[in-house]
Structure formats: structure tokens, C-alpha cells
mmCIF file of C-alpha atoms in Angstrom:
data_model
loop_
_atom_site.group_PDB
_atom_site.id
_atom_site.type_symbol
_atom_site.label_atom_id
_atom_site.label_comp_id
_atom_site.label_asym_id
_atom_site.label_seq_id
_atom_site.Cartn_x
_atom_site.Cartn_y
_atom_site.Cartn_z
ATOM 1 C CA MET A 1 85.761 98.651 122.043
ATOM 2 C CA ARG A 2 88.605 100.647 120.518
ATOM 3 C CA LYS A 3 88.470 100.003 116.789
ATOM 4 C CA LYS A 4 90.632 101.392 114.001
ATOM 5 C CA LEU A 5 89.051 102.057 110.620
ATOM 6 C CA LYS A 6 90.191 100.259 107.496
ATOM 7 C CA GLU A 7 90.386 101.078 103.822
ATOM 8 C CA GLY A 8 87.061 100.559 102.049
ATOM 9 C CA MET A 9 84.995 101.539 105.095
ATOM 10 C CA LYS A 10 82.608 104.489 105.010
ATOM 11 C CA MET A 11 83.897 107.322 107.184
ATOM 12 C CA PRO A 12 81.887 108.279 110.243
ATOM 13 C CA ASP A 13 79.887 111.454 109.720
ATOM 14 C CA GLN A 14 79.169 113.777 112.619
ATOM 15 C CA SER A 15 79.103 117.418 113.588
ATOM 16 C CA VAL A 16 82.513 119.004 114.077
ATOM 17 C CA TRP A 17 83.708 122.389 115.332
ATOM 18 C CA MET A 18 85.855 124.418 112.996
ATOM 19 C CA ILE A 19 88.665 126.847 113.832
ATOM 20 C CA ASP A 20 86.252 129.744 113.148
ATOM 21 C CA ASP A 21 83.885 128.511 115.915
ATOM 22 C CA ARG A 22 81.304 127.241 113.428
ATOM 23 C CA GLU A 23 79.750 123.805 113.643
ATOM 24 C CA ARG A 24 79.617 121.793 110.397
ATOM 25 C CA LYS A 25 79.004 118.224 109.285
ATOM 26 C CA LEU A 26 82.216 116.349 108.550
ATOM 27 C CA SER A 27 80.799 115.262 105.172
ATOM 28 C CA GLU A 28 80.493 118.954 104.211
ATOM 29 C CA VAL A 29 84.063 119.707 105.294
ATOM 30 C CA LEU A 30 85.415 116.759 103.276
ATOM 31 C CA GLU A 31 83.057 117.271 100.322
ATOM 32 C CA GLY A 32 84.687 116.332 97.048
ATOM 33 C CA GLY A 33 87.267 114.123 98.764
ATOM 34 C CA ALA A 34 90.130 115.096 101.035
ATOM 35 C CA VAL A 35 93.174 113.978 102.947
ATOM 36 C CA LEU A 36 92.324 114.296 106.631
ATOM 37 C CA TYR A 37 95.303 114.771 108.945
ATOM 38 C CA PHE A 38 94.695 114.022 112.615
ATOM 39 C CA LEU A 39 97.419 115.878 114.474
ATOM 40 C CA ARG A 40 98.000 116.489 118.161
ATOM 41 C CA ASP A 41 97.430 119.748 119.979
ATOM 42 C CA SER A 42 97.754 122.889 117.832
ATOM 43 C CA ALA A 43 100.511 124.019 120.246
ATOM 44 C CA CYS A 44 102.758 121.091 119.291
ATOM 45 C CA VAL A 45 105.872 122.159 117.340
ATOM 46 C CA LEU A 46 105.781 118.911 115.353
ATOM 47 C CA CYS A 47 102.181 119.600 114.301
ATOM 48 C CA MET A 48 102.845 123.225 113.418
ATOM 49 C CA HIS A 49 105.818 122.145 111.320
ATOM 50 C CA GLU A 50 103.790 119.434 109.521
ATOM 51 C CA ILE A 51 101.057 121.953 108.698
ATOM 52 C CA PHE A 52 103.699 124.392 107.456
ATOM 53 C CA LEU A 53 105.284 121.728 105.203
ATOM 54 C CA ILE A 54 101.915 120.729 103.774
ATOM 55 C CA ARG A 55 101.049 124.384 103.171
ATOM 56 C CA GLN A 56 104.371 124.843 101.337
ATOM 57 C CA ASN A 57 103.290 122.063 98.961
ATOM 58 C CA ARG A 58 99.683 123.259 98.553
ATOM 59 C CA GLU A 59 99.984 124.091 94.846
ATOM 60 C CA CYS A 60 101.335 120.633 94.027
ATOM 61 C CA LEU A 61 98.582 119.082 96.131
ATOM 62 C CA ARG A 62 95.850 121.167 94.510
ATOM 63 C CA GLU A 63 97.122 120.268 91.034
ATOM 64 C CA GLN A 64 96.559 116.631 91.992
ATOM 65 C CA GLY A 65 93.112 117.395 93.377
ATOM 66 C CA VAL A 66 94.168 116.817 96.986
ATOM 67 C CA ASN A 67 92.315 118.858 99.599
ATOM 68 C CA PRO A 68 94.143 118.807 102.944
ATOM 69 C CA VAL A 69 91.987 119.091 106.067
ATOM 70 C CA PHE A 70 93.501 119.211 109.555
ATOM 71 C CA CYS A 71 92.062 118.011 112.843
ATOM 72 C CA VAL A 72 93.712 119.145 116.085
ATOM 73 C CA SER A 73 92.792 118.281 119.658
ATOM 74 C CA SER A 74 92.451 121.952 120.586
ATOM 75 C CA MET A 75 89.733 124.481 121.334
ATOM 76 C CA PRO A 76 89.051 126.810 118.366
ATOM 77 C CA GLU A 77 90.360 129.919 120.151
ATOM 78 C CA GLN A 78 93.702 128.283 120.988
ATOM 79 C CA ALA A 79 93.983 126.773 117.517
ATOM 80 C CA ARG A 80 93.531 130.266 116.006
ATOM 81 C CA ILE A 81 96.268 131.670 118.258
ATOM 82 C CA ASN A 82 98.664 128.823 117.430
ATOM 83 C CA LEU A 83 97.901 128.258 113.731
ATOM 84 C CA THR A 84 96.938 131.636 112.215
ATOM 85 C CA PRO A 85 100.615 132.624 111.772
ATOM 86 C CA ILE A 86 101.068 129.449 109.682
ATOM 87 C CA LEU A 87 97.763 129.197 107.793
ATOM 88 C CA GLY A 88 96.757 132.841 107.547
ATOM 89 C CA GLU A 89 93.395 134.464 108.272
ATOM 90 C CA PRO A 90 91.137 132.941 107.122
ATOM 91 C CA PRO A 91 93.067 129.646 107.061
ATOM 92 C CA ASP A 92 94.215 128.238 103.705
ATOM 93 C CA PHE A 93 92.811 124.837 104.691
ATOM 94 C CA PRO A 94 89.918 123.698 106.871
ATOM 95 C CA VAL A 95 90.881 123.047 110.493
ATOM 96 C CA ILE A 96 88.655 120.911 112.715
ATOM 97 C CA CYS A 97 89.008 121.528 116.457
ATOM 98 C CA ASP A 98 88.209 118.409 118.460
ATOM 99 C CA ALA A 99 89.283 119.175 122.028
ATOM 100 C CA LYS A 100 86.922 116.506 123.388
ATOM 101 C CA GLY A 101 88.440 113.841 121.133
ATOM 102 C CA GLU A 102 85.107 112.697 119.710
ATOM 103 C CA LEU A 103 86.222 112.659 116.068
ATOM 104 C CA TYR A 104 89.543 111.055 117.004
ATOM 105 C CA GLU A 105 87.627 108.279 118.747
ATOM 106 C CA SER A 106 85.196 107.829 115.830
ATOM 107 C CA PHE A 107 88.156 107.301 113.486
ATOM 108 C CA GLY A 108 89.980 105.040 115.946
ATOM 109 C CA VAL A 109 92.820 107.517 116.505
ATOM 110 C CA PHE A 110 93.710 106.979 120.135
ATOM 111 C CA PRO A 111 96.221 108.677 122.432
ATOM 112 C CA ALA A 112 99.370 107.025 123.691
ATOM 113 C CA LYS A 113 99.342 105.699 127.241
ATOM 114 C CA SER A 114 102.403 107.745 128.254
ATOM 115 C CA SER A 115 104.822 110.380 126.990
ATOM 116 C CA GLU A 116 107.469 107.648 126.709
ATOM 117 C CA GLU A 117 105.219 105.814 124.248
ATOM 118 C CA MET A 118 105.002 108.986 122.142
ATOM 119 C CA GLU A 119 108.722 109.077 121.445
ATOM 120 C CA GLY A 120 109.973 107.283 118.352
ATOM 121 C CA PRO A 121 113.375 106.981 116.718
ATOM 122 C CA ASN A 122 112.968 110.303 114.882
ATOM 123 C CA THR A 123 110.981 112.336 117.415
ATOM 124 C CA LEU A 124 113.831 114.415 118.824
ATOM 125 C CA ARG A 125 115.333 115.017 115.358
ATOM 126 C CA ARG A 126 111.946 116.174 114.021
ATOM 127 C CA ILE A 127 111.447 118.468 117.044
ATOM 128 C CA ASP A 128 114.898 119.964 116.420
ATOM 129 C CA GLU A 129 114.007 120.496 112.729
ATOM 130 C CA ALA A 130 110.775 122.249 113.730
ATOM 131 C CA LYS A 131 112.599 124.479 116.199
ATOM 132 C CA ALA A 132 115.322 125.255 113.638
ATOM 133 C CA ALA A 133 112.545 126.336 111.255
ATOM 134 C CA GLY A 134 111.425 128.849 113.906
ATOM 135 C CA PHE A 135 108.535 127.009 115.553
ATOM 136 C CA VAL A 136 108.061 127.280 119.305
ATOM 137 C CA HIS A 137 105.613 125.439 121.507
ATOM 138 C CA GLY A 138 102.327 127.328 121.651
ATOM 139 C CA ILE A 139 99.593 127.506 124.274
ATOM 140 C CA ASP A 140 98.359 124.013 125.181
ATOM 141 C CA SER A 141 94.684 123.270 124.859
ATOM 142 C CA GLY A 142 94.496 119.663 123.746
ATOM 143 C CA ASN A 143 95.690 116.156 124.387
ATOM 144 C CA SER A 144 99.489 116.131 124.349
ATOM 145 C CA LEU A 145 99.450 112.309 124.183
ATOM 146 C CA GLN A 146 97.333 112.212 121.025
ATOM 147 C CA LEU A 147 98.856 110.093 118.271
ATOM 148 C CA PRO A 148 98.601 111.248 114.636
ATOM 149 C CA ALA A 149 96.839 109.596 111.690
ATOM 150 C CA VAL A 150 96.072 110.322 108.046
ATOM 151 C CA PHE A 151 93.015 109.279 106.020
ATOM 152 C CA GLU A 152 92.359 109.739 102.334
ATOM 153 C CA VAL A 153 88.591 110.025 101.815
ATOM 154 C CA ASP A 154 86.908 109.855 98.397
ATOM 155 C CA ARG A 155 83.901 111.876 97.197
ATOM 156 C CA GLN A 156 81.457 109.322 98.639
ATOM 157 C CA GLY A 157 83.100 109.354 102.080
ATOM 158 C CA VAL A 158 84.851 106.003 101.632
ATOM 159 C CA LEU A 159 88.310 105.608 103.149
ATOM 160 C CA ILE A 160 90.797 104.986 100.342
ATOM 161 C CA ARG A 161 93.942 104.980 102.498
ATOM 162 C CA THR A 162 94.455 104.898 106.252
ATOM 163 C CA TYR A 163 97.647 105.529 108.216
ATOM 164 C CA TYR A 164 97.844 105.349 112.011
ATOM 165 C CA GLY A 165 100.946 106.892 113.542
ATOM 166 C CA LYS A 166 102.690 104.919 116.272
ATOM 167 C CA THR A 167 104.668 107.853 117.715
ATOM 168 C CA ALA A 168 104.385 111.649 117.829
ATOM 169 C CA GLU A 169 106.249 112.211 114.551
ATOM 170 C CA ASP A 170 104.958 109.153 112.704
ATOM 171 C CA LEU A 171 103.339 110.619 109.595
ATOM 172 C CA PRO A 172 104.168 110.084 105.928
ATOM 173 C CA ASP A 173 107.449 111.809 105.043
ATOM 174 C CA PRO A 174 106.898 115.495 104.145
ATOM 175 C CA GLY A 175 109.003 114.948 101.009
ATOM 176 C CA GLU A 176 106.328 112.522 99.801
ATOM 177 C CA TRP A 177 103.386 114.975 99.863
ATOM 178 C CA GLN A 178 103.263 115.126 96.079
ATOM 179 C CA LYS A 179 102.449 111.398 96.094
ATOM 180 C CA ILE A 180 99.301 111.856 98.167
ATOM 181 C CA GLY A 181 96.050 111.408 96.307
ATOM 182 C CA LYS A 182 95.910 109.337 93.143
ATOM 183 C CA THR A 183 99.563 108.308 93.446
ATOM 184 C CA LEU A 184 99.740 107.251 97.089
ATOM 185 C CA PRO A 185 102.321 104.507 97.581
ATOM 186 C CA PRO A 186 100.788 101.121 98.533
ATOM 187 C CA ASP A 187 102.352 101.237 102.017
ATOM 188 C CA PHE A 188 100.998 104.741 102.826
#
């Protein structure tokens, strides 16, 4: 049964592959609490742009004790090719590579049924913004129908906030990053 996780639930813990080809336990990656962003394929211009915007706000996030962690539905090698220009080498933030979709499934983050279902009212505008910022579609290696989600996880691995995107661009507004963490709005 396809089940979404809810606030107050303990996060699933399992082995995950990182962008550097190392296997780690998710609890180790999220140790100390984190905001876990499930994005699509690392080649997606929307995803690259989101990562870039979060990275731009990293000092504000760190001041609030927020540790961003990204999960992409890509193989580590492709994620390195697509994301190193944005995150640097080694990456500023942990990147989980879940090409098989096992972590997505454990967190109840499921793909759309069709590309038409992926498109929301702001999808084309957000793609244009990403392209205007210089992002181009990278080398595919993941699920292009994967929907996004965001989870705030506390130090004990309990989900404090959950957000399941309904379309490709459906993530909290990048201008609201400074509110993530202790000051998340109630409708996050």
C-alpha cells in the first residue's frame, strides 16, 4: 500500500548511497536533525535551480541550525556531473542518490502517473526562471516523473514537518527558506 508519512512519525532508517559512492545509514546522514529535500532527477533544471537557491541561503539556514540534505533519483556518477558545478567538490551539503527509488518509496514520495500530471500552474514559469539563471537540462539518470517533497527531521529522527509536492515545481517558496527550521509556517 502506498502510504505517505505524517508529522510525529519516526522516519524510516535504511542504507542510502551518497553522491561520493559511499553507502551510509540515513540516520547518520541526518544526524543532529535536518531538512530533507526529495527532488527529481539531478538533471532537472527545476531541481538544479532549487539546490542553487538553497545554497545561496546556506548561511541563514546554518544560523538557524538547519542542515539541508538532498535526495535525487539519480546514480551517483550522474549526480556528480550534474550537481558539482552547483554544490562544489566536495558538495556543500549531503546528497543522497536513490536511482532505484527505495528511499522515495519509504517516505511515501511517489512519482506522477504522467508528464501532464507533473505540470502545475507555475511549472513553465519556474523552468523559465531556472533557464534565465543559466541552468540547462543535464544528463538524465533518474525518474523524470518523480514528485518532490520536503521533510523536517529532528535529532531523534521524528518528522516535525512534512510537505508532499503535487507538481514538479511544488516546493516551499525559495523566498521562505529563512523560515525553515524552528520558524516553519504552520502550513509548510
